Structures are given as C-alpha cells and as structure tokens.
Amino acid sequence: MIDYIVKHFNVDENEVYVTGVSNGGFMVYRLLCEMGDRENGKPWIAAASVHSGLLGAWHADFSSCSISKDTPLVHFHGLADPVVNITGKPEGKQELLPYAPVTNAEWKSVNASIDYVAEAMCGSNAITSTSNPAESTTCHQTCDGKVEYCMVEELEHMWSGCSNKTLHMYDPNHATNVDATKYFADSFARQSSKSSKKETNL
C-alpha cells in the first residue's frame, strides 16, 4: 500500500507517518512491529503516534517484532479509559475489546507496549525526562525522547482535547487538556525537519 501511495500520489517514501486511535492505535503498533526497515535500511514509517491503543494481542510472543530503531513514537492515553484500560482489565469483568478477550494477566503483559517499544528501540525503558504540557497531562520520554507517552487524568476512551461538544462527557477537561491532534502534528513536523537536514548534509 505504501509503495502504491508513493508511486501514484507523489509522496516522499521517507516521510510516511501513521497515527491511530483505539483499534487504529492497535493497528499502528502492529505496523511498527511487522514492517521494520526497508531493504535500504531506512524505516518504512518515519514516525508514529497512538491514542488509546496498545500493542495488540494478535501474537503472544512479541520477540519477533522488528520495530525500527529510527521511528519515533508518541502515545497518548486516558487514565480513566474503561475500554482500553492502561492499568489492566478489571478482574472478572469482560470488556468490549478491539481484539479477542484476554485474561487480566495476559492484558497486563500486553500493556507493556511502551516498555517493549523502548527496549526494542534503544535497549532501555528508563525514563530520561518528564514534562507537563498541561496540568492534567504528564508526558514521559524514554530513549532520549524518541519514545514518549502521555497520560491524561480523568480522560476516558476519547481523544485528548476533543472539541466535539457531544463527546465532552468523555473528556471533562477538554478545554484545558492537550490537543493531541496538534501534539502529534508537531511531532511529525519535527521529524520531517530532521529528515530534511539529514538529506541536506548528505
């Protein structure tokens, strides 16, 4: 699909970005896990962002994941998300999940998304810095900023900073929460700028 888009829509193959929310977030992790680098050593995906999704349970063993070490990732998640609960599936409760039902222990192993990605990319999941772009949001950076995950207080299964009035019940702090759309776009723009500088220096 990427080859087709690059060929037919005049897209720079070095600037392919992916983002997804909920089930789409699971898909982003799957793309990162399965696509890795192209034959020329460059990543298929220049940068990725995920909102309210996790590293999916389509395969119990993630050791075969080939996540590129050159693909930055930003992940947003609501701490009150009842659908894709970042802290684990409540014991004995069957939730509507975007993949086959799993036990609580299995959920918690899948919930190691950020740690797994950081380990795969730079060999460590240690937090290198922390920031608060909003009072309700805490962002942790690992891999010297290449992997970033932001936890949003009181946010349910909803996009941070959502401006849709009919959905405000899911984001009580929508007016002050970080606008995830802008946050992701800025992250992609920074990566694009870095790529352009690399090309210029070659």
Coordinates of N, CA and C in Angstrom, one line a residue:
M1 N 0.8 -1.2 0.0 CA 0.0 0.0 0.0 C 0.9 1.3 0.0
I2 N 1.9 1.3 0.8 CA 2.8 2.4 0.9 C 3.5 2.6 -0.5
D3 N 3.9 1.5 -1.1 CA 4.5 1.6 -2.4 C 3.6 2.3 -3.4
Y4 N 2.3 1.9 -3.4 CA 1.3 2.4 -4.3 C 1.1 3.9 -4.0
I5 N 1.0 4.3 -2.8 CA 0.7 5.7 -2.4 C 1.9 6.6 -2.9
V6 N 3.1 6.1 -2.6 CA 4.3 6.8 -3.0 C 4.4 7.0 -4.5
K7 N 4.0 5.9 -5.3 CA 4.1 6.0 -6.7 C 3.0 6.8 -7.3
H8 N 1.8 6.8 -6.8 CA 0.7 7.4 -7.5 C 0.3 8.8 -6.9
F9 N 0.8 9.1 -5.8 CA 0.4 10.4 -5.1 C 1.5 11.3 -4.8
N10 N 2.7 11.1 -5.5 CA 3.8 12.0 -5.3 C 4.2 12.2 -3.8
V11 N 4.3 11.1 -3.1 CA 4.6 11.1 -1.7 C 6.1 10.7 -1.5
D12 N 6.8 11.4 -0.6 CA 8.2 11.1 -0.3 C 8.2 9.8 0.5
E13 N 8.8 8.8 0.1 CA 8.8 7.5 0.8 C 9.5 7.6 2.1
N14 N 10.3 8.6 2.3 CA 11.0 8.8 3.6 C 10.1 9.6 4.6
E15 N 8.9 10.0 4.2 CA 8.1 10.8 5.1 C 6.7 10.2 5.1
V16 N 6.6 9.0 5.5 CA 5.3 8.3 5.7 C 5.1 8.2 7.2
Y17 N 4.0 8.8 7.7 CA 3.6 8.9 9.1 C 2.3 8.2 9.3
V18 N 2.2 7.5 10.5 CA 1.0 6.8 10.8 C 0.5 7.2 12.2
T19 N -0.8 7.2 12.3 CA -1.5 7.5 13.6 C -2.8 6.8 13.7
G20 N -3.2 6.5 14.9 CA -4.5 5.8 15.0 C -5.0 5.9 16.5
V21 N -6.3 5.8 16.6 CA -6.9 5.9 17.9 C -7.7 4.6 18.2
S22 N -7.7 4.1 19.4 CA -8.4 2.9 19.8 C -7.9 1.7 18.9
N23 N -8.8 1.1 18.2 CA -8.4 0.0 17.4 C -7.4 0.4 16.3
G24 N -7.5 1.6 15.9 CA -6.5 2.1 14.9 C -5.1 2.3 15.6
G25 N -5.1 2.5 16.9 CA -3.9 2.6 17.7 C -3.2 1.2 17.7
F26 N -4.0 0.2 17.9 CA -3.5 -1.2 17.9 C -2.9 -1.5 16.5
M27 N -3.5 -1.0 15.5 CA -3.0 -1.2 14.1 C -1.7 -0.5 13.9
V28 N -1.5 0.7 14.5 CA -0.2 1.4 14.4 C 0.9 0.5 15.0
Y29 N 0.6 0.0 16.2 CA 1.6 -0.9 16.9 C 1.9 -2.1 16.0
R30 N 0.9 -2.6 15.4 CA 1.1 -3.8 14.5 C 2.0 -3.4 13.3
L31 N 1.7 -2.3 12.7 CA 2.6 -1.8 11.6 C 4.0 -1.7 12.1
L32 N 4.2 -1.0 13.2 CA 5.6 -0.8 13.7 C 6.2 -2.2 14.0
C33 N 5.5 -3.1 14.5 CA 6.0 -4.4 14.9 C 6.4 -5.2 13.7
E34 N 5.6 -5.2 12.6 CA 5.8 -6.1 11.5 C 6.5 -5.5 10.3
M35 N 6.6 -4.2 10.2 CA 7.2 -3.6 9.0 C 8.7 -3.4 9.1
G36 N 9.1 -2.8 10.2 CA 10.5 -2.6 10.4 C 11.1 -1.7 9.4
D37 N 12.3 -2.1 8.9 CA 13.1 -1.3 7.9 C 12.9 -1.8 6.5
R38 N 13.1 -0.9 5.5 CA 13.1 -1.3 4.1 C 14.4 -2.0 3.8
E39 N 14.6 -2.5 2.6 CA 15.8 -3.2 2.2 C 17.0 -2.2 2.2
N40 N 16.8 -0.9 2.1 CA 17.9 0.0 2.1 C 18.3 0.5 3.5
G41 N 17.6 -0.1 4.5 CA 17.9 0.1 5.9 C 17.1 1.3 6.5
K42 N 16.4 2.0 5.7 CA 15.5 3.1 6.2 C 14.2 2.5 6.6
P43 N 13.6 3.1 7.7 CA 12.3 2.6 8.1 C 11.2 2.9 7.2
W44 N 10.2 2.0 7.1 CA 9.0 2.2 6.3 C 8.2 3.3 6.8
I45 N 8.2 3.5 8.2 CA 7.4 4.5 8.8 C 8.4 5.6 9.5
A46 N 8.2 6.8 9.1 CA 9.1 7.9 9.6 C 8.9 8.2 11.0
A47 N 7.6 8.2 11.4 CA 7.2 8.5 12.8 C 5.8 8.0 13.0
A48 N 5.5 7.7 14.3 CA 4.1 7.2 14.6 C 3.5 7.8 15.8
S49 N 2.2 7.8 15.9 CA 1.5 8.3 17.1 C 0.3 7.4 17.3
V50 N 0.1 7.1 18.6 CA -1.0 6.3 19.0 C -1.9 7.0 20.1
H51 N -3.2 6.8 20.0 CA -4.1 7.4 21.1 C -5.0 6.3 21.5
S52 N -5.0 5.9 22.8 CA -5.9 4.9 23.3 C -5.9 3.5 22.7
G53 N -4.7 3.1 22.3 CA -4.5 1.8 21.8 C -3.3 1.2 22.4
L54 N -3.1 -0.1 22.3 CA -1.9 -0.8 22.9 C -1.3 -1.7 21.9
L55 N -0.2 -2.3 22.3 CA 0.5 -3.4 21.5 C -0.4 -4.6 21.5
G56 N -1.1 -4.9 20.4 CA -2.2 -5.9 20.4 C -1.8 -7.3 20.7
A57 N -2.9 -8.1 20.9 CA -2.7 -9.5 21.4 C -2.9 -10.5 20.2
W58 N -2.5 -10.1 19.0 CA -2.6 -11.0 17.9 C -1.6 -12.1 18.0
H59 N -0.6 -11.9 18.8 CA 0.5 -12.8 18.9 C 1.0 -12.8 20.3
A60 N 1.1 -13.9 21.0 CA 1.5 -13.9 22.4 C 3.0 -13.6 22.6
D61 N 3.8 -13.9 21.6 CA 5.3 -13.7 21.7 C 5.7 -12.5 20.8
F62 N 6.1 -11.4 21.5 CA 6.5 -10.2 20.7 C 8.0 -10.2 20.4
S63 N 8.7 -11.3 20.7 CA 10.2 -11.3 20.4 C 10.5 -11.2 18.9
S64 N 9.5 -11.5 18.1 CA 9.7 -11.5 16.6 C 9.4 -10.1 16.1
C65 N 9.0 -9.1 16.9 CA 8.8 -7.8 16.5 C 10.0 -7.2 15.9
S66 N 9.9 -6.5 14.8 CA 11.1 -5.8 14.2 C 10.9 -4.3 14.1
I67 N 10.6 -3.7 15.3 CA 10.4 -2.3 15.3 C 11.7 -1.5 15.0
S68 N 11.6 -0.6 14.1 CA 12.8 0.1 13.6 C 13.3 1.0 14.7
K69 N 14.6 1.1 14.9 CA 15.2 1.9 15.9 C 15.2 3.4 15.5
D70 N 14.7 3.7 14.3 CA 14.7 5.1 13.8 C 13.3 5.6 13.6
T71 N 12.3 5.0 14.2 CA 10.9 5.5 14.1 C 10.4 6.0 15.5
P72 N 10.4 7.4 15.7 CA 9.9 7.9 16.9 C 8.4 7.6 17.1
L73 N 8.0 7.5 18.4 CA 6.7 7.1 18.7 C 6.2 8.1 19.9
V74 N 4.9 8.6 19.7 CA 4.2 9.4 20.7 C 2.9 8.6 21.0
H75 N 2.7 8.4 22.3 CA 1.5 7.6 22.7 C 0.7 8.5 23.8
F76 N -0.6 8.7 23.5 CA -1.5 9.4 24.5 C -2.5 8.3 25.0
H77 N -2.8 8.4 26.3 CA -3.8 7.5 26.9 C -4.5 8.2 28.1
G78 N -5.8 8.0 28.1 CA -6.6 8.5 29.3 C -6.5 7.5 30.4
L79 N -6.2 8.1 31.6 CA -6.1 7.2 32.8 C -7.5 6.7 33.3
A80 N -8.6 7.3 32.8 CA -9.9 6.8 33.1 C -10.5 6.0 32.0
D81 N -9.8 5.5 31.1 CA -10.3 4.8 29.9 C -10.8 3.5 30.3
P82 N -12.2 3.3 30.2 CA -12.8 2.0 30.6 C -12.8 0.9 29.5
V83 N -12.4 1.3 28.3 CA -12.4 0.4 27.2 C -11.0 -0.3 27.0
V84 N -10.0 0.5 26.8 CA -8.7 0.1 26.7 C -7.9 0.6 27.9
N85 N -8.1 -0.1 29.0 CA -7.6 0.4 30.3 C -6.1 0.3 30.4
I86 N -5.4 1.4 30.6 CA -4.0 1.4 30.6 C -3.4 0.6 31.8
T87 N -4.2 0.5 32.8 CA -3.7 -0.1 34.1 C -4.1 -1.6 34.2
G88 N -4.8 -2.1 33.2 CA -5.2 -3.6 33.2 C -6.7 -3.8 33.2
K89 N -7.1 -4.9 32.7 CA -8.5 -5.2 32.7 C -9.0 -5.6 34.1
P90 N -10.0 -5.0 34.6 CA -10.5 -5.4 35.9 C -10.8 -6.8 36.0
E91 N -10.4 -7.4 37.2 CA -10.6 -8.9 37.4 C -12.1 -9.2 37.2
G92 N -12.4 -10.3 36.5 CA -13.7 -10.9 36.4 C -14.6 -10.1 35.5
K93 N -14.1 -9.0 34.9 CA -15.0 -8.2 34.1 C -14.7 -8.3 32.6
Q94 N -15.7 -8.7 31.8 CA -15.5 -8.8 30.4 C -15.8 -7.5 29.7
E95 N -14.8 -6.9 29.0 CA -15.0 -5.6 28.4 C -15.0 -5.8 26.9
L96 N -15.6 -4.7 26.3 CA -15.6 -4.7 24.8 C -14.2 -4.3 24.3
L97 N -13.5 -5.3 23.9 CA -12.1 -5.0 23.5 C -12.0 -5.1 22.0
P98 N -11.0 -4.4 21.4 CA -10.8 -4.4 20.0 C -10.1 -5.6 19.4
Y99 N -10.0 -6.7 20.2 CA -9.4 -7.9 19.8 C -10.0 -9.0 20.7
A100 N -9.5 -10.3 20.5 CA -10.1 -11.4 21.2 C -9.9 -11.2 22.8
P101 N -10.9 -11.6 23.6 CA -10.8 -11.5 25.0 C -9.6 -12.1 25.6
V102 N -9.0 -11.5 26.6 CA -7.8 -12.0 27.2 C -8.0 -12.0 28.8
T103 N -7.2 -12.7 29.5 CA -7.3 -12.7 30.9 C -6.6 -11.4 31.4
N104 N -6.8 -11.2 32.7 CA -6.1 -10.0 33.3 C -4.6 -10.0 33.2
A105 N -4.1 -11.2 33.5 CA -2.6 -11.4 33.4 C -2.1 -11.2 32.0
E106 N -2.9 -11.7 31.0 CA -2.5 -11.5 29.6 C -2.6 -10.0 29.2
W107 N -3.6 -9.4 29.7 CA -3.8 -7.9 29.4 C -2.6 -7.2 29.9
K108 N -2.2 -7.5 31.2 CA -1.0 -6.7 31.7 C 0.3 -7.0 31.0
S109 N 0.4 -8.1 30.4 CA 1.6 -8.4 29.6 C 1.6 -7.6 28.3
V110 N 0.4 -7.5 27.8 CA 0.2 -6.7 26.5 C 0.3 -5.3 26.8
N111 N 0.0 -4.9 28.0 CA 0.0 -3.5 28.5 C 1.5 -2.9 28.5
A112 N 2.4 -3.8 28.3 CA 3.8 -3.4 28.3 C 4.3 -2.7 27.0
S113 N 3.3 -2.2 26.3 CA 3.6 -1.6 25.0 C 4.7 -0.6 24.9
I114 N 4.7 0.4 25.8 CA 5.7 1.4 25.8 C 7.0 0.8 26.2
D115 N 7.0 0.0 27.2 CA 8.3 -0.6 27.7 C 8.9 -1.4 26.6
Y116 N 8.1 -2.2 25.9 CA 8.6 -3.1 24.9 C 9.2 -2.3 23.8
V117 N 8.5 -1.3 23.3 CA 8.9 -0.5 22.2 C 10.3 0.2 22.6
A118 N 10.3 0.7 23.8 CA 11.6 1.4 24.2 C 12.7 0.4 24.3
E119 N 12.5 -0.8 24.8 CA 13.5 -1.8 24.9 C 14.0 -2.2 23.5
A120 N 13.0 -2.3 22.6 CA 13.4 -2.7 21.2 C 14.2 -1.7 20.5
M121 N 13.9 -0.4 20.8 CA 14.5 0.7 20.0 C 15.8 1.1 20.6
C122 N 16.0 1.1 21.9 CA 17.2 1.6 22.5 C 17.8 0.8 23.6
G123 N 17.2 -0.4 23.9 CA 17.7 -1.3 24.9 C 17.4 -0.9 26.3
S124 N 16.6 0.1 26.5 CA 16.2 0.5 27.9 C 14.9 1.2 27.9
N125 N 14.1 1.0 29.0 CA 12.8 1.7 29.1 C 12.9 2.7 30.2
A126 N 14.1 3.1 30.6 CA 14.3 4.1 31.6 C 13.8 5.5 31.1
I127 N 13.0 6.2 32.0 CA 12.6 7.5 31.7 C 13.7 8.5 31.7
T128 N 13.9 9.2 30.6 CA 15.0 10.1 30.6 C 14.6 11.6 30.9
S129 N 13.3 11.9 30.7 CA 12.8 13.2 31.1 C 11.3 13.1 31.2
T130 N 10.7 14.1 31.9 CA 9.3 14.2 32.1 C 8.8 15.6 32.0
S131 N 7.7 15.8 31.4 CA 7.1 17.2 31.2 C 5.6 17.2 31.4
N132 N 5.1 18.4 31.7 CA 3.7 18.5 31.9 C 3.1 19.6 30.9
P133 N 2.8 19.2 29.7 CA 2.3 20.2 28.7 C 0.9 20.8 29.1
A134 N 0.3 20.2 30.1 CA -1.0 20.7 30.7 C -1.1 20.2 32.1
E135 N -1.9 20.8 32.9 CA -2.0 20.4 34.3 C -2.5 19.0 34.4
S136 N -3.3 18.5 33.5 CA -3.9 17.2 33.6 C -3.0 16.1 32.9
T137 N -2.0 16.6 32.2 CA -1.2 15.6 31.4 C 0.2 15.6 31.8
T138 N 0.7 14.3 31.9 CA 2.1 14.1 32.2 C 2.7 13.3 31.1
C139 N 3.8 13.7 30.5 CA 4.5 13.0 29.4 C 5.9 12.6 29.9
H140 N 6.1 11.3 29.6 CA 7.4 10.7 30.0 C 8.2 10.4 28.7
Q141 N 9.4 10.7 28.6 CA 10.3 10.4 27.5 C 11.3 9.3 27.8
T142 N 11.4 8.4 26.9 CA 12.4 7.3 27.0 C 13.3 7.4 25.7
C143 N 14.3 6.6 25.7 CA 15.2 6.6 24.5 C 15.6 8.0 24.1
D144 N 15.9 8.9 25.1 CA 16.3 10.3 24.8 C 15.3 11.0 24.0
G145 N 14.0 10.8 24.3 CA 12.9 11.5 23.6 C 12.4 10.8 22.4
K146 N 13.0 9.7 22.0 CA 12.5 9.1 20.7 C 11.1 8.4 21.0
V147 N 10.9 7.9 22.2 CA 9.6 7.3 22.6 C 9.0 8.2 23.7
E148 N 7.8 8.6 23.5 CA 7.1 9.5 24.5 C 5.7 9.0 24.8
Y149 N 5.4 8.9 26.0 CA 4.0 8.5 26.4 C 3.4 9.5 27.3
C150 N 2.2 10.0 27.1 CA 1.5 11.0 27.8 C 0.2 10.4 28.4
M151 N 0.1 10.5 29.8 CA -1.1 10.1 30.5 C -1.9 11.3 30.9
V152 N -3.2 11.2 30.5 CA -4.2 12.3 30.7 C -5.2 11.9 31.8
E153 N -5.2 12.7 32.9 CA -6.1 12.4 34.0 C -7.5 12.6 33.6
E154 N -8.4 11.7 34.2 CA -9.8 11.8 34.0 C -10.3 11.6 32.6
L155 N -9.4 11.3 31.7 CA -9.9 11.2 30.3 C -10.3 9.7 30.0
E156 N -11.5 9.5 29.5 CA -12.0 8.2 29.2 C -11.5 7.8 27.8
H157 N -12.3 7.0 27.1 CA -11.8 6.4 25.8 C -12.2 7.5 24.7
M158 N -11.4 8.6 24.7 CA -11.6 9.7 23.9 C -10.3 10.5 23.6
W159 N -10.4 11.2 22.5 CA -9.2 11.9 22.0 C -9.0 13.1 22.9
S160 N -7.8 13.3 23.4 CA -7.4 14.4 24.3 C -7.6 15.7 23.6
G161 N -8.3 16.6 24.3 CA -8.6 18.0 23.7 C -9.7 18.0 22.7
C162 N -10.5 16.9 22.7 CA -11.6 16.8 21.7 C -12.5 18.0 21.8
S163 N -12.8 18.6 20.6 CA -13.7 19.8 20.6 C -15.1 19.6 20.2
N164 N -15.5 18.3 20.0 CA -16.8 17.9 19.7 C -17.7 18.0 20.9
K165 N -18.7 18.9 21.0 CA -19.5 19.1 22.2 C -20.3 17.9 22.6
T166 N -20.7 17.1 21.7 CA -21.5 15.9 22.0 C -20.6 14.8 22.7
L167 N -19.3 15.0 22.7 CA -18.4 14.0 23.3 C -17.7 14.5 24.6
H168 N -18.1 15.7 25.0 CA -17.4 16.3 26.2 C -17.6 15.5 27.4
M169 N -18.6 14.6 27.5 CA -18.8 13.8 28.7 C -17.6 12.9 28.9
Y170 N -16.9 12.5 27.9 CA -15.8 11.6 28.0 C -14.5 12.3 28.3
D171 N -14.5 13.6 28.2 CA -13.3 14.4 28.5 C -13.7 15.7 29.2
P172 N -13.9 15.5 30.6 CA -14.3 16.7 31.4 C -13.4 17.9 31.3
N173 N -12.1 17.6 31.0 CA -11.2 18.7 30.9 C -10.8 19.1 29.5
H174 N -11.8 18.9 28.5 CA -11.5 19.1 27.1 C -10.9 20.5 26.8
A175 N -11.4 21.5 27.6 CA -10.9 22.8 27.2 C -9.5 23.1 27.6
T176 N -9.0 22.4 28.6 CA -7.6 22.6 29.1 C -6.7 21.5 28.8
N177 N -7.2 20.3 28.4 CA -6.3 19.2 28.0 C -5.5 19.5 26.8
V178 N -4.4 18.8 26.6 CA -3.5 19.0 25.5 C -4.3 18.5 24.2
D179 N -4.2 19.3 23.2 CA -4.8 19.0 21.9 C -3.9 17.9 21.2
A180 N -4.3 16.7 21.3 CA -3.5 15.6 20.8 C -3.2 15.7 19.3
T181 N -4.2 16.2 18.6 CA -4.0 16.4 17.1 C -2.8 17.3 16.8
K182 N -2.7 18.5 17.5 CA -1.6 19.4 17.3 C -0.3 18.8 17.8
Y183 N -0.4 18.1 19.0 CA 0.8 17.5 19.6 C 1.4 16.5 18.6
F184 N 0.6 15.6 18.0 CA 1.1 14.6 17.0 C 1.6 15.3 15.8
A185 N 0.9 16.3 15.3 CA 1.3 17.0 14.1 C 2.7 17.7 14.3
D186 N 2.8 18.3 15.5 CA 4.1 19.0 15.8 C 5.2 17.9 15.9
S187 N 4.9 16.8 16.4 CA 5.9 15.7 16.5 C 6.4 15.2 15.1
F188 N 5.4 15.1 14.2 CA 5.7 14.7 12.8 C 6.5 15.8 12.1
A189 N 6.2 17.0 12.4 CA 6.9 18.2 11.7 C 8.3 18.2 12.2
R190 N 8.6 17.9 13.4 CA 9.9 17.9 13.9 C 10.7 16.8 13.3
Q191 N 10.1 15.6 13.1 CA 10.8 14.5 12.4 C 11.0 14.8 11.0
S192 N 10.1 15.5 10.3 CA 10.3 15.9 8.9 C 11.4 16.8 8.8
S193 N 11.5 17.8 9.7 CA 12.6 18.7 9.7 C 14.0 18.0 9.9
K194 N 14.0 17.1 10.8 CA 15.3 16.3 11.0 C 15.6 15.6 9.7
S195 N 14.6 14.9 9.1 CA 14.9 14.2 7.8 C 15.5 15.1 6.7
S196 N 14.9 16.3 6.6 CA 15.3 17.3 5.6 C 16.8 17.7 5.9
K197 N 17.1 17.9 7.1 CA 18.5 18.3 7.5 C 19.5 17.2 7.1
K198 N 19.1 15.9 7.4 CA 19.9 14.8 7.1 C 20.2 14.7 5.6
E199 N 19.1 14.9 4.8 CA 19.3 14.9 3.3 C 20.2 16.0 2.8
T200 N 20.1 17.1 3.5 CA 20.9 18.3 3.1 C 22.4 18.1 3.4
N201 N 22.6 17.3 4.5 CA 24.0 17.1 4.9 C 24.7 16.0 4.1
L202 N 23.9 15.2 3.4 CA 24.5 14.1 2.6 C 25.3 14.5 1.4

